[in-house]
XYZ file of N, CA and C in Angstrom:
462
model
N 29.190 6.588 8.867
C 27.925 5.981 9.249
C 27.858 5.823 10.763
N 28.906 5.315 11.356
C 28.885 5.020 12.787
C 28.608 6.242 13.632
N 29.075 7.417 13.223
C 28.866 8.633 13.997
C 27.387 9.006 14.093
N 26.635 8.766 13.017
C 25.246 9.213 12.968
C 24.231 8.121 13.261
N 24.666 6.876 13.380
C 23.717 5.772 13.515
C 22.699 5.991 14.626
N 23.132 6.514 15.758
C 22.196 6.684 16.870
C 21.248 7.858 16.645
N 21.543 8.705 15.671
C 20.735 9.889 15.417
C 19.852 9.775 14.191
N 19.780 8.589 13.579
C 19.053 8.450 12.328
C 18.007 7.354 12.402
N 16.981 7.503 11.592
C 15.948 6.465 11.521
C 16.270 5.443 10.428
N 17.333 5.686 9.658
C 17.731 4.786 8.585
C 18.560 3.649 9.175
N 18.256 2.442 8.756
C 18.995 1.278 9.232
C 20.120 0.945 8.256
N 21.335 1.316 8.649
C 22.517 0.976 7.859
C 22.985 -0.389 8.340
N 22.321 -1.433 7.855
C 22.465 -2.760 8.423
C 23.653 -3.582 7.976
N 24.436 -3.095 7.059
C 25.555 -3.927 6.620
C 26.821 -3.089 6.530
N 27.926 -3.773 6.483
C 29.221 -3.118 6.371
C 29.391 -2.555 4.968
N 29.797 -1.290 4.850
C 30.029 -0.725 3.512
C 31.129 -1.490 2.781
N 30.987 -1.597 1.467
C 31.971 -2.279 0.618
C 32.596 -1.260 -0.320
N 33.737 -1.593 -0.912
C 34.381 -0.645 -1.827
C 33.691 -0.610 -3.195
N 32.543 0.003 -3.247
C 31.783 0.166 -4.481
C 31.176 1.559 -4.466
N 30.614 1.995 -5.569
C 30.121 3.369 -5.659
C 28.669 3.526 -5.185
N 28.095 2.494 -4.579
C 26.733 2.594 -4.059
C 26.626 1.842 -2.743
N 25.575 2.201 -2.008
C 25.278 1.523 -0.741
C 23.762 1.350 -0.688
N 23.307 0.105 -0.657
C 21.867 -0.180 -0.647
C 21.336 -0.250 0.776
N 20.121 0.295 0.945
C 19.443 0.298 2.237
C 18.088 -0.367 2.057
N 17.847 -1.399 2.821
C 16.555 -2.078 2.797
C 15.586 -1.295 3.682
N 14.320 -1.258 3.266
C 13.343 -0.567 4.117
C 11.991 -1.273 4.162
N 12.045 -2.602 4.198
C 10.831 -3.348 4.488
C 10.104 -3.967 3.314
N 10.668 -3.917 2.127
C 10.056 -4.572 0.984
C 11.150 -5.153 0.094
N 10.869 -6.283 -0.512
C 11.835 -6.868 -1.442
C 11.687 -6.261 -2.836
N 10.655 -5.458 -3.034
C 10.372 -4.877 -4.345
C 11.220 -3.638 -4.658
N 11.794 -3.018 -3.624
C 12.542 -1.781 -3.835
C 13.549 -1.591 -2.706
N 14.548 -0.760 -2.984
C 15.486 -0.371 -1.940
C 15.928 1.067 -2.184
N 16.479 1.660 -1.162
C 17.068 2.983 -1.280
C 18.553 2.760 -1.530
N 19.104 3.504 -2.446
C 20.512 3.367 -2.764
C 21.182 4.736 -2.697
N 22.307 4.796 -1.994
C 23.112 6.008 -1.931
C 24.267 5.821 -2.903
N 24.499 6.822 -3.767
C 25.508 6.673 -4.806
C 26.573 7.759 -4.714
N 27.733 7.431 -5.244
C 28.909 8.285 -5.230
C 29.452 8.259 -6.651
N 29.430 9.411 -7.364
C 29.850 9.437 -8.750
C 30.905 10.523 -8.946
N 32.168 10.105 -8.973
C 33.260 11.073 -9.117
C 33.394 11.570 -10.562
N 32.932 10.812 -11.542
C 33.011 11.247 -12.942
C 32.060 12.401 -13.222
N 30.847 12.323 -12.628
C 29.855 13.373 -12.857
C 29.783 14.360 -11.702
N 30.702 14.243 -10.745
C 30.774 15.142 -9.591
C 29.432 15.286 -8.879
N 28.964 14.154 -8.352
C 27.705 14.178 -7.617
C 27.586 12.964 -6.710
N 26.774 13.146 -5.681
C 26.308 12.028 -4.873
C 24.803 11.994 -5.074
N 24.191 10.849 -4.788
C 22.757 10.743 -5.034
C 22.076 9.812 -4.067
N 20.780 10.013 -3.968
C 19.915 9.139 -3.190
C 18.788 8.730 -4.119
N 18.536 7.421 -4.188
C 17.520 6.957 -5.123
C 16.677 5.835 -4.541
N 15.476 5.748 -5.075
C 14.630 4.580 -4.854
C 14.802 3.724 -6.090
N 15.234 2.492 -5.908
C 15.425 1.558 -7.007
C 14.338 0.501 -6.894
N 13.466 0.441 -7.898
C 12.335 -0.486 -7.908
C 12.689 -1.628 -8.849
N 12.665 -2.825 -8.310
C 13.073 -4.012 -9.064
C 11.878 -4.646 -9.776
N 11.841 -4.510 -11.076
C 10.919 -5.287 -11.901
C 9.463 -5.222 -11.438
N 8.980 -4.049 -11.075
C 7.570 -3.922 -10.704
C 7.007 -2.608 -11.234
N 6.548 -2.671 -12.462
C 5.999 -1.497 -13.129
C 4.777 -0.948 -12.396
N 4.006 -1.832 -11.755
C 2.804 -1.384 -11.038
C 3.139 -0.448 -9.882
N 4.182 -0.779 -9.132
C 4.588 0.108 -8.035
C 5.042 1.447 -8.603
N 5.865 1.415 -9.648
C 6.349 2.651 -10.261
C 5.185 3.506 -10.756
N 4.231 2.890 -11.463
C 3.078 3.643 -11.977
C 2.226 4.207 -10.846
N 2.087 3.452 -9.775
C 1.323 3.931 -8.611
C 2.012 5.151 -7.998
N 3.339 5.095 -7.912
C 4.105 6.231 -7.385
C 3.989 7.426 -8.330
N 4.026 7.173 -9.640
C 3.897 8.266 -10.616
C 2.581 9.021 -10.453
N 1.525 8.323 -10.046
C 0.238 8.996 -9.821
C 0.343 10.056 -8.733
N 1.291 9.863 -7.810
C 1.488 10.810 -6.707
C 2.731 11.672 -6.905
N 3.187 11.790 -8.153
C 4.439 12.492 -8.436
C 4.461 13.909 -7.867
N 3.384 14.669 -8.035
C 3.369 16.053 -7.545
C 3.515 16.117 -6.024
N 2.779 15.270 -5.328
C 2.867 15.254 -3.861
C 4.254 14.792 -3.401
N 4.806 13.818 -4.101
C 6.145 13.320 -3.753
C 7.192 14.411 -3.982
N 7.067 15.134 -5.090
C 8.003 16.225 -5.356
C 7.869 17.328 -4.313
N 6.668 17.514 -3.793
C 6.500 18.506 -2.739
C 7.244 18.093 -1.469
N 7.267 16.794 -1.188
C 7.968 16.295 -0.012
C 9.475 16.225 -0.212
N 9.902 15.834 -1.413
C 11.320 15.548 -1.641
C 12.042 16.570 -2.511
N 11.295 17.452 -3.157
C 11.919 18.471 -4.002
C 11.611 18.249 -5.472
N 11.551 19.352 -6.205
C 11.219 19.302 -7.635
C 12.349 18.769 -8.503
N 13.522 18.575 -7.918
C 14.663 18.106 -8.703
C 14.756 16.584 -8.765
N 13.693 15.896 -8.395
C 13.661 14.427 -8.507
C 13.586 14.018 -9.969
N 14.280 12.956 -10.313
C 14.190 12.388 -11.655
C 13.467 11.048 -11.569
N 12.435 10.870 -12.363
C 11.683 9.616 -12.428
C 12.138 8.899 -13.693
N 12.753 7.723 -13.534
C 13.374 7.046 -14.669
C 12.848 5.626 -14.850
N 12.347 5.359 -16.048
C 11.981 4.007 -16.453
C 13.232 3.419 -17.118
N 13.656 2.252 -16.673
C 14.861 1.622 -17.222
C 14.463 0.341 -17.954
N 13.914 0.454 -19.166
C 13.363 -0.720 -19.852
C 14.396 -1.815 -20.136
N 15.673 -1.460 -20.314
C 16.693 -2.471 -20.594
C 16.902 -3.399 -19.399
N 16.672 -2.885 -18.200
C 16.924 -3.705 -17.011
C 15.641 -4.069 -16.271
N 14.492 -3.741 -16.815
C 13.197 -4.014 -16.178
C 13.164 -3.467 -14.761
N 13.713 -2.284 -14.593
C 13.736 -1.640 -13.278
C 13.350 -0.177 -13.450
N 13.171 0.485 -12.317
C 12.775 1.885 -12.301
C 13.557 2.561 -11.185
N 13.838 3.838 -11.365
C 14.502 4.557 -10.281
C 13.951 5.969 -10.186
N 13.955 6.436 -8.959
C 13.587 7.817 -8.664
C 14.775 8.355 -7.891
N 15.406 9.390 -8.427
C 16.711 9.792 -7.891
C 16.817 11.303 -7.704
N 17.601 11.665 -6.717
C 17.911 13.062 -6.434
C 19.420 13.165 -6.307
N 20.006 14.158 -6.979
C 21.452 14.336 -6.967
C 21.858 15.587 -6.197
N 23.087 15.545 -5.698
C 23.716 16.695 -5.058
C 25.046 16.906 -5.765
N 25.205 18.042 -6.453
C 26.440 18.333 -7.177
C 27.545 18.683 -6.193
N 28.681 17.995 -6.345
C 29.792 18.202 -5.419
C 31.025 17.481 -5.962
N 32.115 17.605 -5.257
C 33.318 16.842 -5.580
C 33.426 15.724 -4.553
N 32.904 14.545 -4.865
C 32.884 13.474 -3.877
C 34.267 12.965 -3.475
N 35.299 13.377 -4.194
C 36.652 12.955 -3.810
C 37.275 13.888 -2.768
N 36.606 15.000 -2.464
C 37.108 15.957 -1.472
C 36.799 15.440 -0.068
N 37.763 14.783 0.536
C 37.555 14.135 1.832
C 37.195 15.113 2.950
N 37.581 16.373 2.815
C 37.243 17.343 3.866
C 35.746 17.632 3.901
N 35.027 17.287 2.828
C 33.577 17.531 2.739
C 32.752 16.264 2.956
N 33.384 15.132 3.192
C 32.653 13.880 3.300
C 31.581 13.901 4.374
N 31.857 14.526 5.499
C 30.840 14.571 6.552
C 29.610 15.343 6.076
N 29.818 16.446 5.362
C 28.690 17.216 4.810
C 27.897 16.372 3.812
N 28.610 15.635 2.968
C 27.934 14.793 1.982
C 27.145 13.688 2.670
N 27.731 13.104 3.698
C 27.017 12.044 4.399
C 25.766 12.586 5.090
N 25.869 13.768 5.661
C 24.685 14.371 6.291
C 23.595 14.578 5.249
N 23.965 15.078 4.053
C 22.978 15.255 2.984
C 22.383 13.906 2.595
N 23.236 12.897 2.361
C 22.758 11.567 1.969
C 21.838 10.973 3.023
N 22.215 11.095 4.291
C 21.395 10.544 5.370
C 20.048 11.246 5.454
N 20.058 12.565 5.321
C 18.798 13.331 5.353
C 17.886 12.890 4.217
N 18.447 12.736 3.016
C 17.648 12.296 1.874
C 17.142 10.870 2.079
N 17.997 9.993 2.591
C 17.581 8.605 2.830
C 16.419 8.554 3.814
N 16.476 9.384 4.856
C 15.363 9.428 5.813
C 14.077 9.892 5.135
N 14.173 10.935 4.317
C 13.000 11.452 3.604
C 12.461 10.424 2.611
N 13.356 9.797 1.860
C 12.941 8.778 0.894
C 12.252 7.622 1.612
N 12.863 7.169 2.703
C 12.283 6.055 3.448
C 10.879 6.391 3.933
N 10.715 7.558 4.507
C 9.405 7.973 5.026
C 8.384 8.100 3.888
N 8.761 8.763 2.821
C 7.841 9.017 1.708
C 7.475 7.739 0.960
N 8.478 6.956 0.570
C 8.202 5.800 -0.275
C 7.685 4.606 0.508
N 7.984 4.543 1.780
C 7.396 3.470 2.600
C 5.872 3.645 2.627
N 5.428 4.907 2.782
C 3.991 5.203 2.742
C 3.392 4.783 1.401
N 4.072 5.124 0.303
C 3.571 4.779 -1.038
C 3.437 3.277 -1.202
N 4.442 2.542 -0.788
C 4.429 1.092 -0.978
C 3.410 0.436 -0.065
N 3.281 0.910 1.178
C 2.265 0.373 2.081
C 0.873 0.642 1.528
N 0.635 1.852 1.018
C -0.666 2.167 0.419
C -0.942 1.296 -0.802
N 0.092 1.020 -1.599
C -0.065 0.149 -2.750
C -0.423 -1.270 -2.304
N 0.260 -1.766 -1.280
C -0.042 -3.109 -0.784
C -1.457 -3.178 -0.207
N -1.898 -2.130 0.481
C -3.280 -2.093 0.991
C -4.263 -2.134 -0.175
N -3.955 -1.395 -1.230
C -4.801 -1.402 -2.424
C -4.882 -2.816 -2.998
N -3.739 -3.503 -3.095
C -3.728 -4.865 -3.633
C -4.573 -5.803 -2.789
N -4.427 -5.715 -1.479
C -5.179 -6.613 -0.599
C -6.678 -6.355 -0.697
N -7.036 -5.096 -0.924
C -8.451 -4.763 -1.069
C -8.960 -5.209 -2.451
N -8.162 -4.953 -3.487
C -8.569 -5.285 -4.854
C -8.536 -6.788 -5.126
N -7.653 -7.486 -4.440
C -7.483 -8.925 -4.668
C -7.557 -9.675 -3.337
N -8.752 -9.808 -2.771
C -8.845 -10.525 -1.495
C -8.431 -11.992 -1.648
N -7.862 -12.518 -0.608
C -7.335 -13.881 -0.596
C -8.408 -14.910 -0.970
N -9.654 -14.623 -0.634
C -10.746 -15.563 -0.921
C -10.880 -15.835 -2.420
N -10.532 -14.847 -3.263
C -10.617 -15.026 -4.716
C -9.681 -16.122 -5.213
N -8.717 -16.471 -4.385
C -7.718 -17.460 -4.780
C -7.850 -18.739 -3.961
N -9.069 -18.999 -3.514
C -9.337 -20.214 -2.758
C -8.553 -20.289 -1.461
N -8.239 -19.114 -0.907
C -7.469 -19.015 0.335
C -6.108 -19.707 0.242
N -5.599 -19.845 -0.970
C -4.259 -20.419 -1.157
C -3.264 -19.270 -1.275
N -2.514 -19.084 -0.229
C -1.602 -17.947 -0.164
C -0.576 -17.962 -1.297
N -0.068 -19.118 -1.679
C 0.944 -19.167 -2.745
C 0.344 -18.718 -4.079
N -0.894 -19.114 -4.373
C -1.561 -18.659 -5.604
C -1.786 -17.154 -5.565
N -2.159 -16.680 -4.398
C -2.406 -15.243 -4.204
C -1.135 -14.439 -4.458
N -0.051 -14.874 -3.860
C 1.226 -14.148 -4.003
C 1.667 -14.159 -5.457
N 1.537 -15.286 -6.137
C 1.927 -15.361 -7.555
C 1.084 -14.423 -8.399
N -0.209 -14.382 -8.160
C -1.109 -13.557 -8.969
C -0.928 -12.059 -8.689
N -0.892 -11.707 -7.419
C -0.834 -10.295 -7.052
C 0.544 -9.702 -7.308
N 1.566 -10.410 -6.956
C 2.917 -9.880 -7.074
C 3.614 -10.311 -8.362
N 2.958 -11.144 -9.148
C 3.470 -11.586 -10.447
C 4.888 -12.139 -10.335
N 5.069 -13.050 -9.369
C 6.384 -13.688 -9.184
C 6.402 -15.070 -9.772
């Protein structure tokens, strides 16, 4: 990470931990980008993990074709009903235990994270603009807490 930090638009804001994933925040509490390392299935992955917000997932699904054009047709769109979450993921088949290839894998992961951040940030911002237009604050007596509860269903 340290080698590429100055060359990337992705904010790797925390110290990596000994786990098979690394989460990246990109401006919303509703979703994050996660980089994964799976030695059992011989792959690394980049995913958008949406926490408990079916509306965001459905809004993104409406733009699935355009998103696949930006990120590739090999994206998987997954509804995870057991965990009330959703993920959109892209995998790279490789041997993640091969340390001589780690730099190549990191370059792939970083490139995907940049693309995911750019693409999905636009989707989420457009969704939030839609919400603000569809549910103006005045409808809730200008009470921001009521507005947030109603619009974001928290």
